[in-house]
Amino acid sequence: MYDYVVAGAGSAGCVLAERLSQDPGTRVLLVEAGGADRHPYLRVPKGVGKLFGNPAFSWHYRTRPLREGGAPEVWVRGKVLGGSSSVNGMVYNRGGRADWDELEGLGNPGWGWEAVLPAFRAVEDNILGPSPTRGTGGPLHVSTVRDPDPLCDELIATGREFGLRSVQDVNEEDGERIGYAMATIRAGQRFSAARAFLHPARSRPNLTVARNTTVTRVLFDGDKANGVRVRRADGHEEDVLVRREVILSLGSLATPRLLQLSGIGPADVLRAAGVDVRLDRSHVGARLREHRCLALRFRLGVPLGANRQLATPAARARTAAAYALTRRGPLARPAYDVMAFLKSRPDAERPDAEVLLAPWSLAALQPGRPAEVEREPGVSACAMVLRPTSEGSLAITSADPDAGLDIDPGYFSSTYDRRVCADLFRRLREFFATDPIASRVRHETFPGPDIRSDAEEEIVRSALDGGYCGFHAIGTCAMGPGTDDVTDARLRVRGVDGLRVVDASVLPVMVSGNLNGPVTAMAWRAAQFIRDGA
């Protein structure tokens, strides 16, 4: 018997396994449905392009069509030790002070900026050195872009001309700013949560890691969670009992699914799926929020950028060979090299949009084919409404753990999101009309001149049809003070003892930017709650 079972070896699960197993008198089981993180592509930062479409490393969740007459999309999550931190774009943000203070202001004591900042500083080994907001000496290496493409300097210079402040650390303030992305990369290799937290702890005799093992159900003894049912790769099932807690760290899609499969969720959803209702909880799987990234791509009139190093098989082979020797070049960089935070309109209180910029461009997407880099030089922008208010939902469709989910992304269902998206689109076009980048641009290749800057509906449709999922879902097990909130401020599931959720699903509102960093810090803090019995 174990003291704790942690379901999911992603960013949160790896942190929890390491922190909880520090006590030699505590037995911890970490359960991961995916396999080991040994494949070379899992170390190469730009290997993300090979990982997303591969079911050996990624879960693929199909959504409803994004709009009437539109197409569904696939939401990808990591299926390997390290979870999504092993397959993501590696961009590292903390979220702003105001985001965390808002989270606390919603009735979640202990989650304000002053409480969370020490966790960020504890986990970080930041290449920029210590500061009031940065940490060094922690287990998670955070770096900036090495040997950047010269086009990136021009993008940052454009940002300065556009009115943004050029900064070394985009995470250190909350104003309009632009700079190189911070990323979980060390010496040109991906530094996942598994590398940072789990692998250093693997030799502990009190930590057991079960790979290729799926948690199919939470078990109960009366009103207390007392274990989980797991299924091994060979199909064999067994029940694992715990003395203290079951901790769900499967992410904003798989955690609410497991709760629903275990009888905790909206009663009508559970009955329709053939699951006995243990607790009728309407918000399990509801209140889903996700970033929708609108895309802009431009053709350059000069031979700059990384397309020439990535577009053809011969070019990729040369670039890969150089990377193998030096751990430098395009393959050693995060998914996007430059990031900016800006206001969609002048009267916004603080930045309400995030922009990711890259010295490369993708060809038009073809159904059923992987994305390909263009042969001609190009530059790309991926931008998002930073704190969306639109809400979607997810629900199980069967009592079978392998059945698909009914996912409604809910993109742009709020007036606020639609307005900010349109305003952001207009500002991006103004950005690329600013020198020095304007002197390099020949024309806009996507969405192109047919999409008018003054037409909100056209802009939103372009974002739905040609944009991207941010892979930052939250809210499906959101914390809060109300009796109908799924979790409380200590991330305990209401209505049952011994069951806790530690992942992005507990966030009721979006913290500004990419979520891997915030989830890591939340798990670090949650481990202390668990160890203290809080």
Short mmCIF file of C-alpha atoms in Angstrom, two decimals:
data_model
loop_
_atom_site.label_atom_id
_atom_site.label_comp_id
_atom_site.label_asym_id
_atom_site.label_seq_id
_atom_site.Cartn_x
_atom_site.Cartn_y
_atom_site.Cartn_z
CA MET A 1 0.00 0.00 0.00
CA TYR A 2 1.13 3.51 -0.81
CA ASP A 3 0.68 6.75 1.10
CA TYR A 4 0.04 8.73 -2.08
CA VAL A 5 -0.90 7.84 -5.62
CA VAL A 6 -0.25 10.58 -8.16
CA ALA A 7 -2.07 10.07 -11.47
CA GLY A 8 -0.17 11.68 -14.33
CA ALA A 9 3.58 12.30 -14.72
CA GLY A 10 3.31 15.70 -16.35
CA SER A 11 4.59 19.02 -15.05
CA ALA A 12 2.58 18.82 -11.83
CA GLY A 13 2.95 15.08 -11.28
CA CYS A 14 6.74 15.11 -11.61
CA VAL A 15 7.00 17.94 -9.08
CA LEU A 16 4.67 16.17 -6.64
CA ALA A 17 6.51 12.85 -6.95
CA GLU A 18 9.84 14.49 -6.17
CA ARG A 19 8.57 16.65 -3.32
CA LEU A 20 6.44 14.03 -1.59
CA SER A 21 9.11 11.32 -1.84
CA GLN A 22 11.64 13.52 -0.04
CA ASP A 23 10.25 12.01 3.15
CA PRO A 24 11.80 8.51 3.27
CA GLY A 25 8.92 7.33 5.45
CA THR A 26 6.37 8.10 2.74
CA ARG A 27 5.62 5.70 -0.12
CA VAL A 28 4.64 7.37 -3.40
CA LEU A 29 3.32 5.80 -6.61
CA LEU A 30 3.42 7.90 -9.79
CA VAL A 31 1.26 6.48 -12.60
CA GLU A 32 1.83 7.47 -16.23
CA ALA A 33 -0.08 6.14 -19.24
CA GLY A 34 2.80 6.99 -21.58
CA GLY A 35 6.25 5.54 -21.84
CA ALA A 36 9.81 6.56 -21.10
CA ASP A 37 11.19 9.87 -22.36
CA ARG A 38 14.28 8.49 -24.09
CA HIS A 39 13.57 9.19 -27.76
CA PRO A 40 16.02 11.75 -29.28
CA TYR A 41 13.19 13.95 -30.55
CA LEU A 42 12.18 14.53 -26.92
CA ARG A 43 15.50 16.28 -26.31
CA VAL A 44 15.62 18.40 -29.46
CA PRO A 45 13.65 21.64 -28.89
CA LYS A 46 12.39 21.87 -32.46
CA GLY A 47 11.57 18.16 -32.26
CA VAL A 48 8.13 19.36 -31.20
CA GLY A 49 7.15 19.26 -34.86
CA LYS A 50 7.74 15.50 -34.91
CA LEU A 51 6.08 14.86 -31.55
CA PHE A 52 2.67 16.46 -31.94
CA GLY A 53 1.42 14.14 -34.63
CA ASN A 54 2.90 10.96 -33.18
CA PRO A 55 0.45 8.93 -31.04
CA ALA A 56 3.42 7.24 -29.35
CA PHE A 57 4.18 10.54 -27.58
CA SER A 58 0.92 12.50 -27.68
CA TRP A 59 -2.75 12.14 -26.85
CA HIS A 60 -5.04 13.45 -29.59
CA TYR A 61 -8.39 14.81 -28.40
CA ARG A 62 -10.88 15.69 -31.13
CA THR A 63 -13.17 18.67 -30.51
CA ARG A 64 -16.52 19.68 -31.90
CA PRO A 65 -16.41 21.84 -35.06
CA LEU A 66 -15.11 25.27 -34.08
CA ARG A 67 -18.00 27.05 -35.78
CA GLU A 68 -21.10 26.20 -37.78
CA GLY A 69 -19.91 24.82 -41.07
CA GLY A 70 -16.34 24.72 -39.81
CA ALA A 71 -14.02 21.87 -38.92
CA PRO A 72 -13.11 20.29 -35.60
CA GLU A 73 -9.51 20.32 -34.43
CA VAL A 74 -7.23 18.05 -32.45
CA TRP A 75 -5.97 19.08 -29.03
CA VAL A 76 -2.61 17.50 -28.25
CA ARG A 77 -1.28 16.55 -24.83
CA GLY A 78 1.91 14.75 -23.81
CA LYS A 79 1.81 10.97 -23.47
CA VAL A 80 5.22 10.31 -21.96
CA LEU A 81 7.14 10.94 -18.75
CA GLY A 82 7.11 14.70 -18.36
CA GLY A 83 3.66 14.94 -19.94
CA SER A 84 3.14 18.02 -22.06
CA SER A 85 6.43 19.51 -20.84
CA SER A 86 8.09 16.83 -22.98
CA VAL A 87 6.28 17.83 -26.18
CA ASN A 88 5.43 21.54 -25.77
CA GLY A 89 6.96 24.70 -27.25
CA MET A 90 8.95 25.22 -24.01
CA VAL A 91 8.03 28.91 -23.59
CA TYR A 92 8.25 29.82 -19.90
CA ASN A 93 6.02 32.46 -18.31
CA ARG A 94 5.00 33.11 -14.72
CA GLY A 95 1.80 35.09 -15.17
CA GLY A 96 1.55 38.60 -13.80
CA ARG A 97 1.17 39.82 -10.23
CA ALA A 98 -2.38 40.99 -11.00
CA ASP A 99 -3.35 37.53 -12.28
CA TRP A 100 -2.40 35.74 -9.09
CA ASP A 101 -3.86 38.49 -6.90
CA GLU A 102 -7.13 38.15 -8.84
CA LEU A 103 -7.08 34.40 -8.20
CA GLU A 104 -6.81 35.08 -4.48
CA GLY A 105 -9.42 37.82 -4.72
CA LEU A 106 -11.91 35.30 -6.10
CA GLY A 107 -11.86 33.60 -2.71
CA ASN A 108 -8.76 31.41 -2.92
CA PRO A 109 -6.48 32.40 -0.04
CA GLY A 110 -2.85 31.44 -0.40
CA TRP A 111 -2.70 31.94 -4.18
CA GLY A 112 -1.80 35.63 -4.38
CA TRP A 113 1.44 36.81 -5.97
CA GLU A 114 3.34 37.12 -2.71
CA ALA A 115 2.44 33.53 -1.83
CA VAL A 116 3.23 32.05 -5.25
CA LEU A 117 6.41 33.99 -6.06
CA PRO A 118 8.56 32.00 -3.58
CA ALA A 119 7.54 28.81 -5.38
CA PHE A 120 8.64 30.22 -8.73
CA ARG A 121 11.96 31.30 -7.26
CA ALA A 122 12.45 27.90 -5.63
CA VAL A 123 11.92 25.88 -8.81
CA GLU A 124 13.98 28.08 -11.13
CA ASP A 125 17.57 27.90 -12.19
CA ASN A 126 17.36 31.00 -14.35
CA ILE A 127 20.25 31.74 -16.67
CA LEU A 128 19.73 35.49 -16.21
CA GLY A 129 20.65 35.21 -12.55
CA PRO A 130 18.76 36.03 -9.36
CA SER A 131 16.46 39.00 -8.98
CA PRO A 132 13.44 39.85 -6.82
CA THR A 133 11.34 37.73 -9.20
CA ARG A 134 13.87 35.18 -10.56
CA GLY A 135 15.39 32.18 -8.85
CA THR A 136 18.68 30.34 -9.32
CA GLY A 137 19.87 26.97 -8.12
CA GLY A 138 16.46 25.33 -8.45
CA PRO A 139 15.81 22.11 -10.37
CA LEU A 140 14.19 23.68 -13.49
CA HIS A 141 16.59 25.29 -15.94
CA VAL A 142 15.18 28.40 -17.62
CA SER A 143 17.14 30.09 -20.39
CA THR A 144 16.86 32.72 -23.07
CA VAL A 145 17.50 32.23 -26.79
CA ARG A 146 21.14 31.55 -27.65
CA ASP A 147 22.65 32.64 -31.00
CA PRO A 148 19.32 34.03 -32.25
CA ASP A 149 18.51 34.46 -35.90
CA PRO A 150 19.38 38.05 -36.96
CA LEU A 151 15.79 38.54 -38.07
CA CYS A 152 14.73 38.27 -34.42
CA ASP A 153 16.79 41.35 -33.54
CA GLU A 154 14.90 43.20 -36.25
CA LEU A 155 11.58 42.04 -34.79
CA ILE A 156 12.60 43.34 -31.37
CA ALA A 157 13.80 46.61 -32.90
CA THR A 158 10.42 46.88 -34.62
CA GLY A 159 8.77 46.43 -31.24
CA ARG A 160 10.73 49.38 -29.88
CA GLU A 161 9.66 51.56 -32.81
CA PHE A 162 6.10 50.35 -32.25
CA GLY A 163 6.19 51.65 -28.68
CA LEU A 164 6.99 48.48 -26.73
CA ARG A 165 9.75 48.37 -24.15
CA SER A 166 12.63 46.06 -25.12
CA VAL A 167 13.51 43.88 -22.11
CA GLN A 168 15.93 41.09 -21.28
CA ASP A 169 13.39 39.19 -19.17
CA VAL A 170 9.81 39.36 -20.47
CA ASN A 171 8.61 37.84 -17.18
CA GLU A 172 9.96 40.54 -14.89
CA GLU A 173 7.28 43.18 -15.41
CA ASP A 174 3.67 43.54 -16.53
CA GLY A 175 3.78 46.47 -18.99
CA GLU A 176 3.87 46.49 -22.76
CA ARG A 177 7.14 44.81 -23.67
CA ILE A 178 9.04 42.67 -26.16
CA GLY A 179 12.07 40.41 -25.88
CA TYR A 180 13.45 36.95 -26.41
CA ALA A 181 11.27 34.17 -25.04
CA MET A 182 12.36 32.47 -21.85
CA ALA A 183 12.26 28.71 -22.27
CA THR A 184 12.81 25.42 -20.46
CA ILE A 185 15.93 24.64 -22.49
CA ARG A 186 19.40 23.81 -21.20
CA ALA A 187 22.48 23.84 -23.42
CA GLY A 188 20.36 23.48 -26.53
CA GLN A 189 18.22 20.60 -25.21
CA ARG A 190 14.66 20.44 -23.89
CA PHE A 191 14.56 20.45 -20.10
CA SER A 192 11.24 18.82 -19.24
CA ALA A 193 9.64 18.34 -15.84
CA ALA A 194 10.82 14.73 -15.98
CA ARG A 195 14.44 15.80 -16.41
CA ALA A 196 14.18 18.54 -13.80
CA PHE A 197 12.23 16.81 -11.03
CA LEU A 198 11.52 13.14 -11.64
CA HIS A 199 14.78 11.63 -12.88
CA PRO A 200 16.88 12.98 -9.98
CA ALA A 201 14.44 11.28 -7.58
CA ARG A 202 14.09 7.94 -9.40
CA SER A 203 16.69 6.20 -7.22
CA ARG A 204 14.67 6.74 -4.04
CA PRO A 205 13.37 3.38 -2.81
CA ASN A 206 10.10 4.95 -1.63
CA LEU A 207 9.18 6.26 -5.11
CA THR A 208 7.63 3.89 -7.64
CA VAL A 209 6.98 5.00 -11.22
CA ALA A 210 4.51 2.91 -13.22
CA ARG A 211 4.84 3.66 -16.94
CA ASN A 212 2.45 2.52 -19.68
CA THR A 213 -0.21 2.29 -16.97
CA THR A 214 -3.58 4.02 -17.16
CA VAL A 215 -5.70 5.09 -14.20
CA THR A 216 -9.23 4.13 -15.20
CA ARG A 217 -11.15 4.94 -12.02
CA VAL A 218 -10.84 6.41 -8.53
CA LEU A 219 -11.87 3.97 -5.79
CA PHE A 220 -13.81 4.92 -2.68
CA ASP A 221 -14.49 3.62 0.80
CA GLY A 222 -17.64 5.49 1.75
CA ASP A 223 -16.92 9.19 1.37
CA LYS A 224 -13.14 8.75 1.14
CA ALA A 225 -10.99 8.09 -1.92
CA ASN A 226 -8.90 5.09 -0.98
CA GLY A 227 -7.18 4.13 -4.21
CA VAL A 228 -7.29 3.83 -7.97
CA ARG A 229 -7.94 1.15 -10.55
CA VAL A 230 -5.12 0.87 -13.07
CA ARG A 231 -4.74 -0.93 -16.37
CA ARG A 232 -1.32 -2.16 -17.48
CA ALA A 233 -0.13 -2.19 -21.08
CA ASP A 234 -1.07 -5.87 -21.38
CA GLY A 235 -4.67 -5.07 -20.40
CA HIS A 236 -4.40 -6.45 -16.87
CA GLU A 237 -6.31 -4.40 -14.30
CA GLU A 238 -5.66 -4.12 -10.61
CA ASP A 239 -6.68 -1.96 -7.67
CA VAL A 240 -4.07 0.10 -5.83
CA LEU A 241 -4.95 1.31 -2.33
CA VAL A 242 -3.62 4.38 -0.52
CA ARG A 243 -3.40 5.44 3.11
CA ARG A 244 -3.56 9.19 2.64
CA GLU A 245 -4.48 10.72 -0.72
CA VAL A 246 -5.20 10.18 -4.38
CA ILE A 247 -3.87 13.14 -6.36
CA LEU A 248 -5.05 13.77 -9.92
CA SER A 249 -2.52 15.57 -12.14
CA LEU A 250 -3.74 14.49 -15.56
CA GLY A 251 -4.43 17.98 -16.90
CA SER A 252 -7.53 19.97 -17.78
CA LEU A 253 -8.89 17.31 -20.14
CA ALA A 254 -8.04 13.98 -18.53
CA THR A 255 -8.58 14.93 -14.88
CA PRO A 256 -12.28 15.89 -15.27
CA ARG A 257 -12.72 12.83 -17.48
CA LEU A 258 -11.41 10.58 -14.70
CA LEU A 259 -13.65 12.28 -12.14
CA GLN A 260 -16.67 11.76 -14.37
CA LEU A 261 -15.75 8.12 -15.01
CA SER A 262 -15.53 7.75 -11.22
CA GLY A 263 -19.04 9.13 -10.68
CA ILE A 264 -18.21 12.76 -9.86
CA GLY A 265 -19.68 15.19 -12.37
CA PRO A 266 -22.93 16.46 -13.89
CA ALA A 267 -25.57 13.83 -13.14
CA ASP A 268 -27.15 14.04 -16.60
CA VAL A 269 -23.77 13.53 -18.30
CA LEU A 270 -22.92 10.57 -16.09
CA ARG A 271 -26.26 8.84 -16.54
CA ALA A 272 -26.16 9.32 -20.31
CA ALA A 273 -22.71 7.69 -20.32
CA GLY A 274 -23.85 4.78 -18.15
CA VAL A 275 -21.90 5.83 -15.03
CA ASP A 276 -23.41 5.63 -11.55
CA VAL A 277 -23.64 9.05 -9.91
CA ARG A 278 -21.59 9.36 -6.72
CA LEU A 279 -21.57 13.16 -6.53
CA ASP A 280 -23.63 15.44 -8.77
CA ARG A 281 -21.15 18.20 -9.59
CA SER A 282 -22.22 20.36 -12.53
CA HIS A 283 -18.89 22.16 -12.86
CA VAL A 284 -16.70 19.09 -13.40
CA GLY A 285 -15.75 19.51 -17.05
CA ALA A 286 -17.44 22.91 -17.33
CA ARG A 287 -15.94 26.44 -17.24
CA LEU A 288 -13.27 25.42 -19.73
CA ARG A 289 -11.18 28.31 -21.04
CA GLU A 290 -8.54 28.06 -23.73
CA HIS A 291 -6.37 30.40 -25.74
CA ARG A 292 -7.25 30.67 -29.41
CA CYS A 293 -4.23 31.86 -31.38
CA LEU A 294 -4.81 33.93 -34.47
CA ALA A 295 -2.09 33.58 -37.10
CA LEU A 296 -0.38 36.02 -39.44
CA ARG A 297 2.32 35.05 -41.93
CA PHE A 298 4.34 37.24 -44.26
CA ARG A 299 6.59 36.69 -47.27
CA LEU A 300 9.97 38.38 -47.00
CA GLY A 301 11.66 40.09 -49.91
CA VAL A 302 15.15 39.23 -48.62
CA PRO A 303 16.79 35.84 -47.87
CA LEU A 304 16.57 36.11 -44.08
CA GLY A 305 15.11 33.84 -41.42
CA ALA A 306 15.20 30.10 -40.81
CA ASN A 307 13.08 28.75 -43.69
CA ARG A 308 16.13 28.03 -45.81
CA GLN A 309 17.51 25.86 -42.97
CA LEU A 310 14.31 23.86 -42.42
CA ALA A 311 12.29 23.64 -45.65
CA THR A 312 13.91 20.83 -47.66
CA PRO A 313 15.17 17.37 -46.66
CA ALA A 314 18.73 18.32 -47.58
CA ALA A 315 18.55 21.56 -45.57
CA ARG A 316 17.09 19.77 -42.56
CA ALA A 317 19.85 17.15 -42.73
CA ARG A 318 22.55 19.86 -42.71
CA THR A 319 20.84 21.71 -39.87
CA ALA A 320 20.45 18.49 -37.86
CA ALA A 321 24.11 17.61 -38.36
CA ALA A 322 25.19 21.05 -37.17
CA TYR A 323 22.89 20.76 -34.16
CA ALA A 324 24.32 17.36 -33.24
CA LEU A 325 27.80 18.87 -33.16
CA THR A 326 27.08 22.21 -31.50
CA ARG A 327 23.59 22.07 -29.86
CA ARG A 328 22.97 25.38 -31.59
CA GLY A 329 20.99 26.72 -34.52
CA PRO A 330 17.25 26.66 -35.27
CA LEU A 331 16.73 23.21 -33.73
CA ALA A 332 18.04 24.45 -30.36
CA ARG A 333 15.48 27.22 -30.01
CA PRO A 334 11.95 27.21 -28.58
CA ALA A 335 8.89 27.03 -30.81
CA TYR A 336 8.81 30.83 -30.96
CA ASP A 337 11.90 32.97 -30.46
CA VAL A 338 10.45 36.39 -29.60
CA MET A 339 7.43 37.26 -27.48
CA ALA A 340 5.59 40.45 -26.73
CA PHE A 341 2.83 41.53 -24.40
CA LEU A 342 0.76 44.45 -25.60
CA LYS A 343 -2.52 46.29 -25.22
CA SER A 344 -5.11 45.66 -27.90
CA ARG A 345 -6.28 49.25 -27.49
CA PRO A 346 -4.73 52.26 -25.71
CA ASP A 347 -7.29 52.44 -22.89
CA ALA A 348 -6.63 48.87 -21.65
CA GLU A 349 -5.43 48.86 -18.05
CA ARG A 350 -2.59 46.45 -18.82
CA PRO A 351 -1.52 44.17 -21.65
CA ASP A 352 -4.41 41.97 -22.73
CA ALA A 353 -2.66 40.16 -25.60
CA GLU A 354 0.37 37.94 -26.08
CA VAL A 355 2.25 37.74 -29.38
CA LEU A 356 4.75 35.03 -30.31
CA LEU A 357 7.05 35.81 -33.23
CA ALA A 358 9.25 33.48 -35.26
CA PRO A 359 11.77 33.90 -38.11
CA TRP A 360 10.09 31.16 -40.13
CA SER A 361 6.73 30.51 -41.77
CA LEU A 362 4.58 27.48 -42.47
CA ALA A 363 3.03 26.61 -45.79
CA ALA A 364 -0.76 26.48 -46.06
CA LEU A 365 -2.11 23.60 -44.00
CA GLN A 366 -3.30 20.58 -45.98
CA PRO A 367 -5.90 18.21 -44.45
CA GLY A 368 -4.27 15.01 -43.25
CA ARG A 369 -0.72 16.26 -43.81
CA PRO A 370 1.81 17.58 -41.28
CA ALA A 371 2.68 21.26 -41.36
CA GLU A 372 5.65 22.11 -43.57
CA VAL A 373 8.02 25.06 -43.54
CA GLU A 374 7.87 27.23 -46.67
CA ARG A 375 10.82 27.29 -49.04
CA GLU A 376 10.65 31.03 -49.61
CA PRO A 377 11.67 33.26 -46.67
CA GLY A 378 8.91 34.24 -44.27
CA VAL A 379 8.06 35.42 -40.78
CA SER A 380 5.16 34.39 -38.51
CA ALA A 381 3.09 35.74 -35.66
CA CYS A 382 0.88 33.75 -33.32
CA ALA A 383 -1.21 35.95 -31.05
CA MET A 384 -3.85 35.36 -28.42
CA VAL A 385 -6.35 37.09 -26.18
CA LEU A 386 -4.36 36.81 -22.98
CA ARG A 387 -7.17 36.32 -20.46
CA PRO A 388 -10.16 34.94 -22.40
CA THR A 389 -13.60 34.96 -20.82
CA SER A 390 -15.30 32.56 -23.26
CA GLU A 391 -16.13 29.18 -21.72
CA GLY A 392 -16.49 25.72 -23.19
CA SER A 393 -16.94 22.27 -21.68
CA LEU A 394 -16.05 18.62 -21.93
CA ALA A 395 -17.96 15.47 -21.09
CA ILE A 396 -17.46 11.73 -21.25
CA THR A 397 -19.52 9.90 -23.84
CA SER A 398 -19.29 6.41 -22.37
CA ALA A 399 -18.26 4.50 -19.26
CA ASP A 400 -15.41 3.12 -21.36
CA PRO A 401 -12.18 4.96 -20.34
CA ASP A 402 -10.97 4.77 -23.95
CA ALA A 403 -14.04 6.43 -25.46
CA GLY A 404 -13.70 9.90 -26.94
CA LEU A 405 -14.66 13.08 -25.15
CA ASP A 406 -17.29 15.60 -26.22
CA ILE A 407 -15.20 18.80 -26.19
CA ASP A 408 -16.81 22.15 -26.91
CA PRO A 409 -13.93 24.70 -27.03
CA GLY A 410 -16.33 27.63 -26.68
CA TYR A 411 -13.94 29.95 -28.51
CA PHE A 412 -15.08 33.56 -28.95
CA SER A 413 -18.43 33.05 -27.28
CA SER A 414 -17.94 36.28 -25.32
CA THR A 415 -18.16 39.79 -26.72
CA TYR A 416 -14.94 40.67 -24.91
CA ASP A 417 -12.89 37.94 -26.62
CA ARG A 418 -14.21 38.86 -30.06
CA ARG A 419 -13.45 42.53 -29.58
CA VAL A 420 -9.93 42.00 -28.23
CA CYS A 421 -9.18 39.51 -31.02
CA ALA A 422 -10.17 42.04 -33.68
CA ASP A 423 -8.27 44.88 -32.02
CA LEU A 424 -5.22 42.65 -31.64
CA PHE A 425 -5.34 41.69 -35.31
CA ARG A 426 -5.34 45.34 -36.30
CA ARG A 427 -2.37 46.09 -34.04
CA LEU A 428 -0.41 43.18 -35.50
CA ARG A 429 -0.88 44.50 -39.01
CA GLU A 430 0.35 47.88 -37.76
CA PHE A 431 3.36 46.15 -36.19
CA PHE A 432 4.40 44.55 -39.47
CA ALA A 433 3.92 47.91 -41.21
CA THR A 434 6.58 49.38 -38.89
CA ASP A 435 10.27 49.50 -39.75
CA PRO A 436 12.64 47.77 -39.71
CA ILE A 437 10.49 44.67 -40.36
CA ALA A 438 8.25 46.55 -42.80
CA SER A 439 11.21 47.07 -45.14
CA ARG A 440 11.71 43.28 -45.23
CA VAL A 441 8.09 42.29 -45.87
CA ARG A 442 6.87 41.76 -49.43
CA HIS A 443 3.25 40.88 -48.61
CA GLU A 444 0.95 39.10 -46.15
CA THR A 445 0.44 35.46 -47.08
CA PHE A 446 -2.08 34.60 -44.35
CA PRO A 447 -4.83 35.49 -43.84
CA GLY A 448 -4.19 37.90 -46.70
CA PRO A 449 -5.88 41.07 -47.96
CA ASP A 450 -9.32 39.44 -48.26
CA ILE A 451 -9.61 39.72 -44.46
CA ARG A 452 -10.40 43.36 -43.75
CA SER A 453 -8.93 44.99 -40.65
CA ASP A 454 -12.25 46.66 -39.83
CA ALA A 455 -14.36 43.47 -40.07
CA GLU A 456 -14.60 41.73 -36.69
CA GLU A 457 -16.51 38.72 -38.00
CA GLU A 458 -13.95 38.07 -40.74
CA ILE A 459 -11.08 38.32 -38.27
CA VAL A 460 -12.69 35.93 -35.81
CA ARG A 461 -13.50 33.47 -38.59
CA SER A 462 -9.87 33.63 -39.73
CA ALA A 463 -8.72 32.84 -36.20
CA LEU A 464 -11.08 29.86 -36.02
CA ASP A 465 -10.32 28.47 -39.47
CA GLY A 466 -6.60 29.19 -39.75
CA GLY A 467 -5.45 29.76 -36.18
CA TYR A 468 -4.23 27.43 -33.48
CA CYS A 469 -5.19 26.00 -30.13
CA GLY A 470 -2.97 27.46 -27.41
CA PHE A 471 -2.80 24.12 -25.52
CA HIS A 472 -3.51 26.08 -22.34
CA ALA A 473 -6.89 24.72 -21.19
CA ILE A 474 -7.98 25.58 -17.64
CA GLY A 475 -11.04 25.68 -15.42
CA THR A 476 -12.57 22.22 -15.69
CA CYS A 477 -12.03 21.49 -11.98
CA ALA A 478 -11.79 25.12 -10.90
CA MET A 479 -11.09 26.11 -7.32
CA GLY A 480 -13.28 28.59 -5.49
CA PRO A 481 -15.09 29.31 -2.22
CA GLY A 482 -18.55 28.19 -3.35
CA THR A 483 -20.13 24.85 -2.57
CA ASP A 484 -20.50 24.25 -6.31
CA ASP A 485 -16.81 24.88 -7.04
CA VAL A 486 -15.08 21.57 -7.77
CA THR A 487 -12.03 22.20 -5.58
CA ASP A 488 -11.26 24.42 -2.62
CA ALA A 489 -8.25 26.69 -2.13
CA ARG A 490 -6.15 23.72 -1.03
CA LEU A 491 -7.18 21.90 -4.23
CA ARG A 492 -9.22 19.26 -2.38
CA VAL A 493 -12.23 17.89 -4.23
CA ARG A 494 -15.37 18.96 -2.42
CA GLY A 495 -17.67 16.26 -1.11
CA VAL A 496 -15.08 13.51 -0.75
CA ASP A 497 -12.03 13.07 1.48
CA GLY A 498 -8.59 12.03 0.36
CA LEU A 499 -8.92 13.31 -3.22
CA ARG A 500 -7.06 16.30 -4.59
CA VAL A 501 -6.49 17.87 -8.03
CA VAL A 502 -3.15 19.50 -8.85
CA ASP A 503 -2.95 20.72 -12.45
CA ALA A 504 -4.17 23.57 -14.67
CA SER A 505 -7.80 22.45 -14.36
CA VAL A 506 -8.04 24.11 -10.92
CA LEU A 507 -7.46 27.61 -12.34
CA PRO A 508 -10.78 29.49 -12.57
CA VAL A 509 -9.18 32.30 -14.62
CA MET A 510 -6.24 32.39 -16.99
CA VAL A 511 -2.91 33.61 -15.68
CA SER A 512 -1.17 35.67 -18.35
CA GLY A 513 0.68 33.56 -20.86
CA ASN A 514 1.84 29.99 -21.25
CA LEU A 515 0.94 27.59 -18.44
CA ASN A 516 3.82 25.17 -17.93
CA GLY A 517 5.62 27.53 -15.55
CA PRO A 518 2.53 28.36 -13.46
CA VAL A 519 1.55 24.68 -13.16
CA THR A 520 5.06 23.82 -11.98
CA ALA A 521 4.94 26.48 -9.27
CA MET A 522 1.41 25.50 -8.25
CA ALA A 523 2.48 21.89 -7.80
CA TRP A 524 5.49 22.96 -5.74
CA ARG A 525 3.17 24.92 -3.47
CA ALA A 526 0.52 22.19 -3.39
CA ALA A 527 3.12 19.65 -2.25
CA GLN A 528 3.61 21.72 0.88
CA PHE A 529 -0.15 21.74 1.54
CA ILE A 530 -0.18 17.96 1.17
CA ARG A 531 2.83 17.38 3.41
CA ASP A 532 1.31 19.68 6.05
CA GLY A 533 -2.00 17.81 5.86
CA ALA A 534 -3.79 21.01 4.81
#
